[in-house]
CSV table of C-alpha atoms in Angstrom, one decimal:
chain,number,residue,atom,x,y,z
A,1,MET,CA,-51.1,84.9,-22.5
A,2,SER,CA,-54.7,86.2,-22.4
A,3,GLU,CA,-57.7,84.0,-21.7
A,4,PRO,CA,-59.8,82.7,-24.7
A,5,LYS,CA,-62.6,85.1,-25.4
A,6,ARG,CA,-65.9,84.9,-27.3
A,7,LEU,CA,-67.2,87.5,-29.7
A,8,HIS,CA,-70.0,89.8,-28.6
A,9,PRO,CA,-73.5,88.0,-28.8
A,10,ALA,CA,-74.4,90.4,-31.6
A,11,ALA,CA,-72.1,88.2,-33.7
A,12,ILE,CA,-75.0,85.8,-33.9
A,13,ILE,CA,-77.0,88.4,-35.8
A,14,PHE,CA,-74.1,88.9,-38.3
A,15,ARG,CA,-73.7,85.1,-38.8
A,16,ALA,CA,-77.5,84.8,-39.3
A,17,ILE,CA,-77.5,87.6,-41.9
A,18,ASN,CA,-74.6,86.1,-43.8
A,19,THR,CA,-76.2,82.6,-43.7
A,20,ILE,CA,-79.5,84.0,-45.0
A,21,ARG,CA,-77.7,86.1,-47.7
A,22,GLN,CA,-75.8,83.0,-48.9
A,23,SER,CA,-79.0,80.9,-48.8
A,24,ILE,CA,-81.6,83.2,-50.2
A,25,PHE,CA,-80.5,83.0,-53.9
A,26,GLY,CA,-80.7,79.2,-53.8
A,27,LEU,CA,-84.0,78.9,-51.8
A,28,LEU,CA,-85.9,81.8,-53.4
A,29,PRO,CA,-86.7,80.0,-56.7
A,30,ILE,CA,-87.8,76.9,-54.8
A,31,ILE,CA,-90.1,79.0,-52.6
A,32,LEU,CA,-91.6,80.8,-55.6
A,33,ILE,CA,-92.3,77.6,-57.5
A,34,ALA,CA,-93.7,75.9,-54.4
A,35,SER,CA,-96.0,78.9,-53.6
A,36,ASN,CA,-97.5,78.9,-57.1
A,37,ASP,CA,-98.3,75.2,-56.9
A,38,GLY,CA,-100.5,75.5,-53.8
A,39,PHE,CA,-98.0,74.4,-51.3
A,40,PHE,CA,-97.7,77.8,-49.6
A,41,LYS,CA,-98.4,76.4,-46.1
A,42,TYR,CA,-95.6,73.9,-46.5
A,43,VAL,CA,-93.3,76.6,-47.7
A,44,ILE,CA,-94.1,78.6,-44.5
A,45,LEU,CA,-93.5,75.6,-42.4
A,46,GLY,CA,-90.2,74.9,-44.2
A,47,VAL,CA,-89.0,78.5,-43.7
A,48,ILE,CA,-89.8,78.3,-40.0
A,49,VAL,CA,-87.9,75.0,-39.6
A,50,LEU,CA,-84.9,76.4,-41.5
A,51,THR,CA,-85.0,79.5,-39.4
A,52,ILE,CA,-84.9,77.5,-36.2
A,53,VAL,CA,-82.0,75.4,-37.5
A,54,PHE,CA,-80.1,78.5,-38.6
A,55,ILE,CA,-80.6,80.1,-35.2
A,56,VAL,CA,-79.4,77.0,-33.3
A,57,LEU,CA,-76.4,76.5,-35.6
A,58,ASN,CA,-75.4,80.2,-35.3
A,59,VAL,CA,-75.6,80.1,-31.5
A,60,ILE,CA,-73.5,77.0,-31.3
A,61,GLY,CA,-71.1,78.5,-33.9
A,62,TRP,CA,-70.8,81.6,-31.8
A,63,MET,CA,-70.1,79.5,-28.6
A,64,LYS,CA,-67.4,77.5,-30.5
A,65,PHE,CA,-65.6,80.6,-31.8
A,66,THR,CA,-62.9,81.9,-29.5
A,67,TYR,CA,-59.8,84.1,-29.9
A,68,GLN,CA,-56.8,84.5,-27.8
A,69,LEU,CA,-53.8,86.8,-27.8
A,70,ASP,CA,-50.5,85.2,-27.1
A,71,GLU,CA,-47.2,87.0,-26.9
A,72,ASP,CA,-46.5,87.2,-30.6
A,73,GLN,CA,-49.6,85.7,-32.1
A,74,LEU,CA,-53.4,85.7,-32.3
A,75,ARG,CA,-55.1,82.3,-31.9
A,76,ILE,CA,-58.5,81.6,-33.3
A,77,GLU,CA,-60.5,78.4,-32.7
A,78,GLN,CA,-63.8,77.8,-34.5
A,79,GLY,CA,-66.1,75.2,-36.1
A,80,ILE,CA,-68.9,73.0,-34.9
A,81,PHE,CA,-68.3,69.6,-36.6
A,82,ILE,CA,-64.8,70.3,-37.8
A,83,ARG,CA,-62.6,72.3,-35.4
A,84,LYS,CA,-60.2,74.8,-36.9
A,85,LYS,CA,-57.3,76.3,-34.9
A,86,ARG,CA,-55.6,79.2,-36.7
A,87,THR,CA,-52.5,81.0,-35.5
A,88,ILE,CA,-51.5,84.3,-37.0
A,89,SER,CA,-48.1,85.7,-36.1
A,90,LYS,CA,-48.0,89.5,-35.3
A,91,HIS,CA,-45.0,89.8,-37.6
A,92,ARG,CA,-47.1,88.5,-40.5
A,93,ILE,CA,-49.8,91.0,-40.0
A,94,GLN,CA,-49.9,93.8,-42.6
A,95,SER,CA,-52.8,95.8,-41.5
A,96,ILE,CA,-55.7,95.8,-39.1
A,97,ASP,CA,-58.9,97.6,-40.0
A,98,LEU,CA,-61.8,98.5,-37.8
A,99,SER,CA,-65.3,99.0,-39.3
A,100,GLN,CA,-68.7,99.7,-37.9
A,101,ASN,CA,-72.0,99.2,-39.6
A,102,ILE,CA,-75.4,100.4,-38.2
A,103,ILE,CA,-75.8,97.3,-35.9
A,104,HIS,CA,-72.2,97.7,-34.7
A,105,ARG,CA,-72.8,101.4,-33.8
A,106,ILE,CA,-76.1,100.6,-32.0
A,107,PHE,CA,-74.3,98.1,-29.7
A,108,GLY,CA,-71.0,100.1,-29.5
A,109,LEU,CA,-69.1,97.3,-31.3
A,110,THR,CA,-66.7,97.1,-34.2
A,111,LYS,CA,-65.5,94.5,-36.7
A,112,VAL,CA,-61.7,93.7,-36.7
A,113,GLN,CA,-60.3,92.7,-40.1
A,114,ILE,CA,-56.8,91.3,-40.0
A,115,GLU,CA,-54.8,91.1,-43.2
A,116,THR,CA,-51.6,89.2,-43.6
A,117,ALA,CA,-48.9,89.4,-46.2
A,118,GLY,CA,-50.6,86.9,-48.4
A,119,SER,CA,-53.6,87.5,-50.6
A,120,ASP,CA,-55.4,84.3,-49.5
A,121,GLN,CA,-58.6,85.1,-47.6
A,122,ASP,CA,-58.1,81.9,-45.6
A,123,VAL,CA,-54.9,83.3,-44.2
A,124,ASP,CA,-56.6,86.4,-43.0
A,125,ALA,CA,-59.0,86.7,-40.1
A,126,ALA,CA,-62.0,88.7,-39.0
A,127,LEU,CA,-63.6,89.2,-35.6
A,128,SER,CA,-67.1,90.2,-36.6
A,129,ALA,CA,-68.2,91.8,-33.3
A,130,VAL,CA,-66.1,92.9,-30.4
A,131,THR,CA,-66.6,96.0,-28.2
A,132,PHE,CA,-65.0,99.1,-29.7
A,133,THR,CA,-62.6,99.3,-26.7
A,134,GLU,CA,-61.6,95.7,-27.3
A,135,GLY,CA,-61.1,96.4,-31.0
A,136,GLN,CA,-58.9,99.3,-30.4
A,137,TRP,CA,-56.9,97.3,-27.8
A,138,LEU,CA,-56.5,94.5,-30.3
A,139,HIS,CA,-55.4,97.0,-33.0
A,140,ASP,CA,-52.8,98.5,-30.7
A,141,GLN,CA,-51.5,95.2,-29.4
A,142,LEU,CA,-51.2,93.5,-32.8
A,143,LYS,CA,-49.7,96.5,-34.5
A,144,ALA,CA,-47.2,97.2,-31.8
A,145,LYS,CA,-44.2,94.7,-31.8
A,146,ARG,CA,-44.3,94.5,-28.0
A,147,PRO,CA,-45.5,92.0,-25.4
A,148,THR,CA,-49.2,91.9,-24.9
A,149,THR,CA,-50.9,92.7,-21.6
A,150,THR,CA,-53.2,90.2,-20.2
A,151,ASN,CA,-56.2,92.4,-19.7
A,152,SER,CA,-57.7,94.8,-22.2
A,153,GLU,CA,-58.7,97.1,-19.4
A,154,GLU,CA,-55.1,97.7,-18.4
A,155,LYS,CA,-53.8,101.1,-19.4
A,156,LEU,CA,-51.5,100.8,-22.4
A,157,VAL,CA,-48.0,102.2,-22.1
A,158,GLU,CA,-47.7,105.1,-24.5
A,159,ASP,CA,-44.3,104.8,-26.1
A,160,ASP,CA,-44.9,107.0,-29.0
A,161,THR,CA,-42.9,110.2,-29.0
A,162,LYS,CA,-45.4,112.0,-31.2
A,163,SER,CA,-49.0,112.9,-30.5
A,164,GLU,CA,-51.8,112.6,-33.0
A,165,GLY,CA,-51.6,116.3,-33.9
A,166,ASP,CA,-48.0,116.0,-35.0
A,167,TYR,CA,-48.8,113.8,-38.0
A,168,PRO,CA,-50.0,115.3,-41.3
A,169,SER,CA,-53.7,114.8,-41.8
A,170,ARG,CA,-56.4,115.9,-44.3
A,171,THR,CA,-60.2,115.9,-44.1
A,172,ILE,CA,-62.8,116.8,-46.7
A,173,SER,CA,-65.8,119.1,-46.1
A,174,PHE,CA,-69.4,118.1,-46.8
A,175,ARG,CA,-69.5,120.9,-49.5
A,176,LYS,CA,-66.7,119.1,-51.3
A,177,LEU,CA,-68.4,115.8,-50.9
A,178,PHE,CA,-71.6,117.3,-52.4
A,179,ILE,CA,-69.5,118.4,-55.4
A,180,ALA,CA,-67.9,114.9,-55.5
A,181,GLY,CA,-71.4,113.4,-55.6
A,182,THR,CA,-72.7,115.7,-58.3
A,183,THR,CA,-69.7,114.9,-60.5
A,184,SER,CA,-69.1,111.3,-59.7
A,185,GLY,CA,-71.3,109.9,-62.5
A,186,SER,CA,-72.7,107.4,-60.0
A,187,PHE,CA,-76.2,108.0,-61.4
A,188,GLY,CA,-75.1,106.0,-64.5
A,189,ILE,CA,-74.2,103.1,-62.3
A,190,ILE,CA,-77.5,103.4,-60.4
A,191,LEU,CA,-79.5,103.5,-63.6
A,192,ALA,CA,-77.7,100.4,-64.9
A,193,LEU,CA,-78.4,98.7,-61.5
A,194,LEU,CA,-82.1,99.7,-61.6
A,195,ALA,CA,-82.4,98.4,-65.2
A,196,PHE,CA,-80.9,95.1,-64.1
A,197,LEU,CA,-83.2,94.8,-61.1
A,198,SER,CA,-86.3,95.8,-63.0
A,199,SER,CA,-85.6,93.0,-65.5
A,200,GLN,CA,-85.2,90.5,-62.7
A,201,VAL,CA,-88.2,91.7,-60.6
A,202,GLU,CA,-90.6,92.1,-63.6
A,203,THR,CA,-91.6,88.4,-63.3
A,204,LEU,CA,-92.6,89.0,-59.7
A,205,ILE,CA,-94.9,91.9,-60.3
A,206,PRO,CA,-98.5,91.0,-60.6
A,207,ASP,CA,-99.7,91.1,-64.3
A,208,LYS,CA,-102.7,93.3,-63.4
A,209,PHE,CA,-100.6,95.9,-61.6
A,210,TYR,CA,-98.0,95.8,-64.4
A,211,GLN,CA,-100.6,96.3,-67.2
A,212,GLU,CA,-102.5,99.0,-65.4
A,213,THR,CA,-99.3,101.0,-64.7
A,214,THR,CA,-98.1,100.6,-68.3
A,215,THR,CA,-101.5,101.6,-69.7
A,216,TRP,CA,-101.6,104.7,-67.4
A,217,LEU,CA,-98.1,105.7,-68.5
A,218,ILE,CA,-98.9,105.4,-72.2
A,219,SER,CA,-102.1,107.3,-71.8
A,220,GLN,CA,-100.3,110.4,-70.4
A,221,ALA,CA,-99.4,113.4,-72.5
A,222,ILE,CA,-95.9,113.6,-73.8
A,223,GLU,CA,-95.3,116.6,-71.5
A,224,THR,CA,-96.2,114.5,-68.4
A,225,ILE,CA,-93.9,111.7,-69.5
A,226,VAL,CA,-91.0,114.1,-70.1
A,227,LEU,CA,-91.6,115.7,-66.6
A,228,LEU,CA,-91.7,112.2,-65.0
A,229,SER,CA,-88.5,111.3,-66.7
A,230,ILE,CA,-86.8,114.5,-65.5
A,231,LEU,CA,-88.0,113.9,-62.0
A,232,PHE,CA,-86.8,110.3,-62.1
A,233,PHE,CA,-83.3,111.3,-63.3
A,234,ILE,CA,-83.1,114.1,-60.7
A,235,GLY,CA,-84.1,111.5,-58.0
A,236,VAL,CA,-81.4,109.1,-59.2
A,237,TRP,CA,-78.9,111.9,-59.2
A,238,LEU,CA,-79.8,112.9,-55.7
A,239,VAL,CA,-79.4,109.3,-54.6
A,240,GLY,CA,-75.9,109.2,-56.1
A,241,ILE,CA,-75.0,112.4,-54.2
A,242,LEU,CA,-76.4,111.0,-50.9
A,243,GLY,CA,-74.5,107.7,-51.4
A,244,THR,CA,-71.2,109.6,-51.9
A,245,MET,CA,-71.8,111.7,-48.7
A,246,ILE,CA,-72.7,108.6,-46.7
A,247,LYS,CA,-69.8,106.6,-47.9
A,248,TYR,CA,-67.1,109.3,-47.5
A,249,GLY,CA,-68.6,111.4,-44.7
A,250,ASN,CA,-66.1,112.4,-42.0
A,251,PHE,CA,-63.3,111.3,-44.3
A,252,THR,CA,-59.9,111.7,-42.7
A,253,ILE,CA,-56.5,110.5,-43.9
A,254,THR,CA,-53.5,110.6,-41.6
A,255,ARG,CA,-49.8,109.9,-42.4
A,256,TYR,CA,-47.8,108.0,-39.8
A,257,GLU,CA,-44.2,106.9,-40.1
A,258,GLU,CA,-44.9,103.6,-42.0
A,259,GLU,CA,-48.6,103.7,-42.9
A,260,LEU,CA,-51.6,105.7,-43.9
A,261,TYR,CA,-54.7,105.6,-41.7
A,262,ILE,CA,-58.1,106.4,-43.2
A,263,THR,CA,-61.4,106.8,-41.5
A,264,ARG,CA,-64.7,107.4,-43.3
A,265,GLY,CA,-68.4,106.7,-43.4
A,266,LEU,CA,-71.6,108.1,-41.8
A,267,LEU,CA,-73.6,104.9,-41.5
A,268,GLU,CA,-70.9,102.4,-41.8
A,269,LYS,CA,-67.7,103.8,-40.2
A,270,LYS,CA,-64.5,102.3,-41.5
A,271,GLN,CA,-60.9,102.6,-40.4
A,272,THR,CA,-58.4,101.4,-42.9
A,273,THR,CA,-54.7,101.0,-42.5
A,274,ILE,CA,-52.4,101.1,-45.6
A,275,PRO,CA,-48.8,100.1,-45.0
A,276,LEU,CA,-46.6,102.2,-47.2
A,277,LYS,CA,-44.5,99.2,-48.3
A,278,ARG,CA,-47.6,97.7,-49.9
A,279,ILE,CA,-48.3,100.7,-52.1
A,280,GLN,CA,-47.5,99.7,-55.7
A,281,ALA,CA,-48.6,102.9,-57.5
A,282,VAL,CA,-50.3,106.2,-56.9
A,283,GLY,CA,-52.9,107.4,-59.4
A,284,ILE,CA,-54.9,110.5,-60.2
A,285,THR,CA,-58.2,110.1,-62.1
A,286,GLN,CA,-60.3,112.8,-63.7
A,287,SER,CA,-63.7,111.8,-65.1
A,288,ILE,CA,-64.9,113.4,-68.2
A,289,ILE,CA,-67.2,115.6,-66.0
A,290,ARG,CA,-64.6,116.6,-63.5
A,291,GLN,CA,-61.7,117.3,-65.9
A,292,PRO,CA,-63.2,120.7,-67.2
A,293,LEU,CA,-63.8,121.7,-63.6
A,294,GLY,CA,-60.2,121.0,-62.6
A,295,LEU,CA,-61.1,118.3,-60.1
A,296,ALA,CA,-59.5,114.9,-59.5
A,297,THR,CA,-59.5,111.8,-57.2
A,298,ILE,CA,-56.4,110.3,-55.7
A,299,PHE,CA,-56.0,106.6,-55.3
A,300,VAL,CA,-53.4,103.9,-54.7
A,301,GLU,CA,-52.9,100.4,-55.9
A,302,ILE,CA,-52.0,98.0,-53.1
A,303,ALA,CA,-50.4,94.6,-53.1
A,304,GLY,CA,-51.9,91.7,-51.3
A,305,GLY,CA,-54.7,91.5,-48.8
A,306,GLU,CA,-58.2,92.9,-49.3
A,307,THR,CA,-58.2,96.5,-48.3
A,308,ASP,CA,-61.8,97.2,-49.4
A,309,LYS,CA,-63.8,94.8,-51.6
A,310,GLN,CA,-66.2,97.6,-52.6
A,311,GLU,CA,-63.5,99.9,-53.9
A,312,GLY,CA,-62.6,97.4,-56.6
A,313,THR,CA,-58.9,97.1,-57.5
A,314,ASN,CA,-57.8,100.4,-55.9
A,315,THR,CA,-58.2,102.3,-52.7
A,316,ILE,CA,-59.3,106.0,-52.6
A,317,LEU,CA,-56.7,108.2,-50.9
A,318,PHE,CA,-58.8,111.4,-51.2
A,319,PRO,CA,-62.3,111.6,-52.9
A,320,LEU,CA,-62.0,115.0,-54.5
A,321,LEU,CA,-59.2,117.6,-54.8
A,322,SER,CA,-58.6,120.6,-57.0
A,323,LYS,CA,-55.9,119.8,-59.5
A,324,ASN,CA,-53.7,122.7,-58.4
A,325,LYS,CA,-53.7,121.3,-54.9
A,326,ILE,CA,-52.6,117.7,-55.8
A,327,HIS,CA,-48.9,118.4,-55.4
A,328,ASP,CA,-49.4,119.9,-51.9
A,329,PHE,CA,-51.5,116.9,-50.9
A,330,LEU,CA,-48.9,114.4,-52.2
A,331,ASP,CA,-46.0,116.4,-50.6
A,332,GLU,CA,-47.8,116.3,-47.2
A,333,ILE,CA,-49.4,112.9,-47.1
A,334,ILE,CA,-47.3,110.7,-49.4
A,335,PRO,CA,-44.1,112.6,-50.2
A,336,GLU,CA,-42.5,109.5,-51.8
A,337,TYR,CA,-44.8,110.2,-54.8
A,338,SER,CA,-44.7,114.0,-54.7
A,339,ASP,CA,-42.7,114.3,-57.9
A,340,LEU,CA,-45.7,114.8,-60.1
A,341,PRO,CA,-44.5,116.1,-63.5
A,342,GLU,CA,-46.2,119.0,-65.3
A,343,ASN,CA,-45.1,118.1,-68.8
A,344,TYR,CA,-45.1,114.7,-70.5
A,345,THR,CA,-43.4,113.2,-73.6
A,346,ALA,CA,-46.3,113.1,-76.1
A,347,LEU,CA,-47.0,110.6,-78.8
A,348,PRO,CA,-45.8,111.1,-82.4
A,349,LYS,CA,-48.4,112.3,-84.9
A,350,ARG,CA,-48.0,109.1,-86.9
A,351,ALA,CA,-49.6,107.3,-84.0
A,352,LEU,CA,-52.9,109.1,-84.4
A,353,PRO,CA,-54.4,106.8,-87.1
A,354,TYR,CA,-54.1,103.8,-84.7
A,355,TYR,CA,-56.0,105.7,-82.0
A,356,LEU,CA,-58.7,106.8,-84.5
A,357,LEU,CA,-59.1,103.2,-85.8
A,358,ARG,CA,-59.4,101.7,-82.3
A,359,SER,CA,-62.1,104.3,-81.3
A,360,THR,CA,-64.1,104.2,-84.5
A,361,TRP,CA,-64.2,100.7,-86.0
A,362,ILE,CA,-67.3,99.7,-84.2
A,363,PRO,CA,-69.3,102.9,-84.9
A,364,ILE,CA,-68.2,102.6,-88.6
A,365,LEU,CA,-69.5,99.0,-88.8
A,366,ALA,CA,-72.7,100.1,-87.0
A,367,SER,CA,-73.2,103.1,-89.4
A,368,ILE,CA,-72.8,100.7,-92.5
A,369,ALA,CA,-75.3,98.3,-91.0
A,370,VAL,CA,-77.9,101.0,-90.1
A,371,GLY,CA,-77.3,102.7,-93.5
A,372,ILE,CA,-78.2,99.4,-95.3
A,373,PHE,CA,-81.2,98.3,-93.2
A,374,PHE,CA,-82.5,101.4,-91.4
A,375,ILE,CA,-81.5,104.4,-93.4
A,376,ASP,CA,-84.0,106.7,-91.6
A,377,TRP,CA,-82.0,106.2,-88.3
A,378,ILE,CA,-78.5,106.7,-89.8
A,379,TRP,CA,-78.1,110.0,-87.9
A,380,ILE,CA,-77.7,108.0,-84.6
A,381,PRO,CA,-74.6,106.0,-85.5
A,382,LEU,CA,-73.2,109.1,-87.3
A,383,ILE,CA,-73.4,111.1,-84.1
A,384,ILE,CA,-71.7,108.3,-82.2
A,385,LEU,CA,-69.1,108.1,-84.9
A,386,ALA,CA,-68.3,111.8,-84.6
A,387,LEU,CA,-68.0,111.5,-80.8
A,388,SER,CA,-65.7,108.5,-81.2
A,389,ILE,CA,-63.5,110.4,-83.5
A,390,LEU,CA,-63.3,113.2,-80.9
A,391,LEU,CA,-62.5,110.6,-78.2
A,392,GLY,CA,-59.7,109.1,-80.4
A,393,ILE,CA,-58.1,112.5,-80.8
A,394,LEU,CA,-58.4,113.3,-77.1
A,395,THR,CA,-56.9,109.9,-76.2
A,396,HIS,CA,-53.9,110.5,-78.6
A,397,ARG,CA,-53.3,114.0,-77.1
A,398,THR,CA,-53.6,112.8,-73.5
A,399,THR,CA,-51.3,109.7,-73.8
A,400,GLY,CA,-47.7,110.3,-72.7
A,401,PHE,CA,-45.1,109.6,-70.1
A,402,LYS,CA,-42.4,111.2,-68.0
A,403,LEU,CA,-39.3,109.4,-66.9
A,404,THR,CA,-37.1,110.4,-64.0
A,405,GLU,CA,-34.4,108.6,-62.1
A,406,SER,CA,-36.7,106.8,-59.8
A,407,MET,CA,-40.2,107.3,-61.2
A,408,LEU,CA,-42.1,106.5,-64.4
A,409,THR,CA,-45.3,108.5,-64.7
A,410,LEU,CA,-47.9,107.4,-67.3
A,411,GLN,CA,-50.8,109.5,-68.6
A,412,MET,CA,-53.6,107.8,-70.5
A,413,ARG,CA,-57.4,107.9,-71.1
A,414,GLN,CA,-60.3,105.5,-71.6
A,415,LEU,CA,-63.1,108.0,-71.0
A,416,SER,CA,-61.5,109.4,-67.8
A,417,LYS,CA,-58.0,110.8,-67.8
A,418,GLU,CA,-55.7,108.8,-65.6
A,419,THR,CA,-52.2,109.5,-64.3
A,420,ILE,CA,-50.1,106.7,-62.8
A,421,MET,CA,-46.9,107.1,-60.9
A,422,LEU,CA,-44.7,104.0,-60.7
A,423,LYS,CA,-41.6,103.5,-58.7
A,424,GLN,CA,-38.9,101.5,-60.5
A,425,LYS,CA,-38.7,98.8,-57.8
A,426,ARG,CA,-42.5,98.4,-57.8
A,427,ILE,CA,-42.8,97.4,-61.5
A,428,GLN,CA,-43.0,93.6,-61.6
A,429,ALA,CA,-42.6,93.2,-65.4
A,430,PHE,CA,-41.8,95.3,-68.4
A,431,GLU,CA,-42.8,94.4,-72.0
A,432,LYS,CA,-42.2,96.0,-75.4
A,433,LYS,CA,-44.5,95.0,-78.3
A,434,GLN,CA,-44.2,95.7,-82.0
A,435,HIS,CA,-46.0,94.4,-85.1
A,436,ILE,CA,-44.7,94.7,-88.6
A,437,LEU,CA,-46.2,98.2,-89.2
A,438,HIS,CA,-44.8,99.4,-85.9
A,439,ARG,CA,-41.3,98.2,-86.8
A,440,GLU,CA,-41.5,100.1,-90.2
A,441,GLN,CA,-42.7,103.3,-88.5
A,442,GLY,CA,-40.4,103.1,-85.5
A,443,LEU,CA,-43.3,102.7,-83.0
A,444,ALA,CA,-43.7,100.4,-80.1
A,445,THR,CA,-46.2,99.6,-77.3
A,446,LEU,CA,-45.1,99.7,-73.6
A,447,LYS,CA,-46.7,97.4,-71.0
A,448,GLY,CA,-45.8,97.8,-67.3
A,449,SER,CA,-47.2,95.3,-64.7
A,450,ILE,CA,-47.6,95.8,-61.0
A,451,LEU,CA,-49.3,93.9,-58.2
A,452,ASN,CA,-52.6,95.0,-56.7
A,453,ASN,CA,-55.2,93.6,-54.3
A,454,PHE,CA,-55.6,90.1,-55.9
A,455,PHE,CA,-54.6,90.4,-59.5
A,456,GLY,CA,-51.8,91.9,-61.5
A,457,ARG,CA,-52.6,95.3,-63.0
A,458,ASN,CA,-51.2,96.3,-66.4
A,459,TYR,CA,-50.7,99.7,-67.8
A,460,ILE,CA,-50.3,100.0,-71.6
A,461,LEU,CA,-49.2,102.9,-73.7
A,462,ALA,CA,-49.5,102.2,-77.4
A,463,GLU,CA,-47.6,103.7,-80.3
A,464,LEU,CA,-44.8,105.4,-78.4
A,465,GLU,CA,-41.5,106.2,-80.2
A,466,GLU,CA,-39.5,103.0,-80.2
A,467,GLU,CA,-36.4,104.7,-78.8
A,468,ASP,CA,-38.5,106.0,-75.9
A,469,VAL,CA,-39.7,102.5,-75.1
A,470,ASP,CA,-36.1,101.2,-75.3
A,471,ARG,CA,-35.0,104.0,-72.9
A,472,ILE,CA,-37.7,103.1,-70.4
A,473,GLY,CA,-36.7,99.4,-70.7
A,474,ASP,CA,-33.0,100.4,-70.0
A,475,TRP,CA,-34.2,102.4,-67.0
A,476,TYR,CA,-36.2,99.4,-65.7
A,477,SER,CA,-33.4,96.9,-66.1
A,478,TYR,CA,-30.5,99.2,-65.1
A,479,ASN,CA,-30.1,97.6,-61.6
A,480,ASN,CA,-30.6,93.8,-61.5
A,481,GLU,CA,-31.9,94.2,-57.9
A,482,PHE,CA,-35.0,95.8,-59.2
A,483,LYS,CA,-35.9,92.8,-61.4
A,484,LYS,CA,-36.8,90.8,-58.3
A,485,PRO,CA,-40.5,90.7,-57.5
A,486,THR,CA,-41.4,93.0,-54.6
A,487,LYS,CA,-44.4,93.6,-52.4
């Protein structure tokens, strides 16, 4: 058994940042109101007192937080007023991820995120700041099902028969990352974020400054406004590219016997472990920009844990890949899902009206409303209606499936084209739906459900041939063993 250890003192900084981040949204309105009512000096005094209290509590919290490696478990004790003692068995640990933000890298530290089989964050654990050597030692000790050594400085016994170079690995160049940034469409997200922030910050901008800026902008010639708009969009686009390169810089994925290991990040370096048994589905997505260029992104859906909150419900396996190289990538990195079909069973033509109706009913209603009240602007909803008709046709042509003995591959589209490969034993539930028109036309809707990070994920293909849906249902229920929920 090792001795109880404290985190690095830099953990106090991380605790303080988290405390401030959690408190600022509640305190900021109070501070603003009090400042406007002439109580500014009391606000400053209150901020100073709160800062001192935060510092004292964070220092005490750091002193009370200890961790300790036992033979088969990690013990964590924490809490100032209420003491918590948490024990995590090594056999319950699903993955251990190391990450480094800028502060970590300055001090040579890392954060150790431990995920168990459950999806409850209270069951998982995080050591916010330990030395990088200590983090790697913890990773090796907790991942290996072997007795722990009592000193992190002791040399670990190397029992692996393979070296790092023997495992298949892929990296992405900065040229590819630049292309990924230019085609990611992230500038749309940034624009939406800027629009939201501007609506919130507008009340904080002094009226005089706001009016002068608005008056100056309106007084400019139309050419100047167009030029400023173009420069603004180029700036946002470049920020999107820079963000992609910072996020996925030095991206490397390595396949080991039972897990995938991903490292990425220029400013915040992350090391993510994905156990193969937690993979529920493998997906390929092509945005409407990348599809004509033959580019795609590979991702996985994972059950349980919180692999990466910022990635949403799935985890990127490779940021950008040429479509004709996807099969080689899957065959090398994740051969369990290398059976990517080239042809799919398409939808019947009689399904097309349903897809057109779903994509156009809102633009049709908008066109009617604009035609009645704003006839001079009718061209805007008509253009949107034409694009919606095109989207409906594309969605109908894209949607399809391929069924093999062990794999169901679905192809669908919202705006982006998405291909999902589902193993029979990973599908948690299968559903067939029909309404009265479907029954008369011999159509049916398929719904397959899987587990992902915290919620179930459903994949729906509408208006398939009814006999095809029945065939997939027979394939799913062929072996009763596959009906049991799996992780």
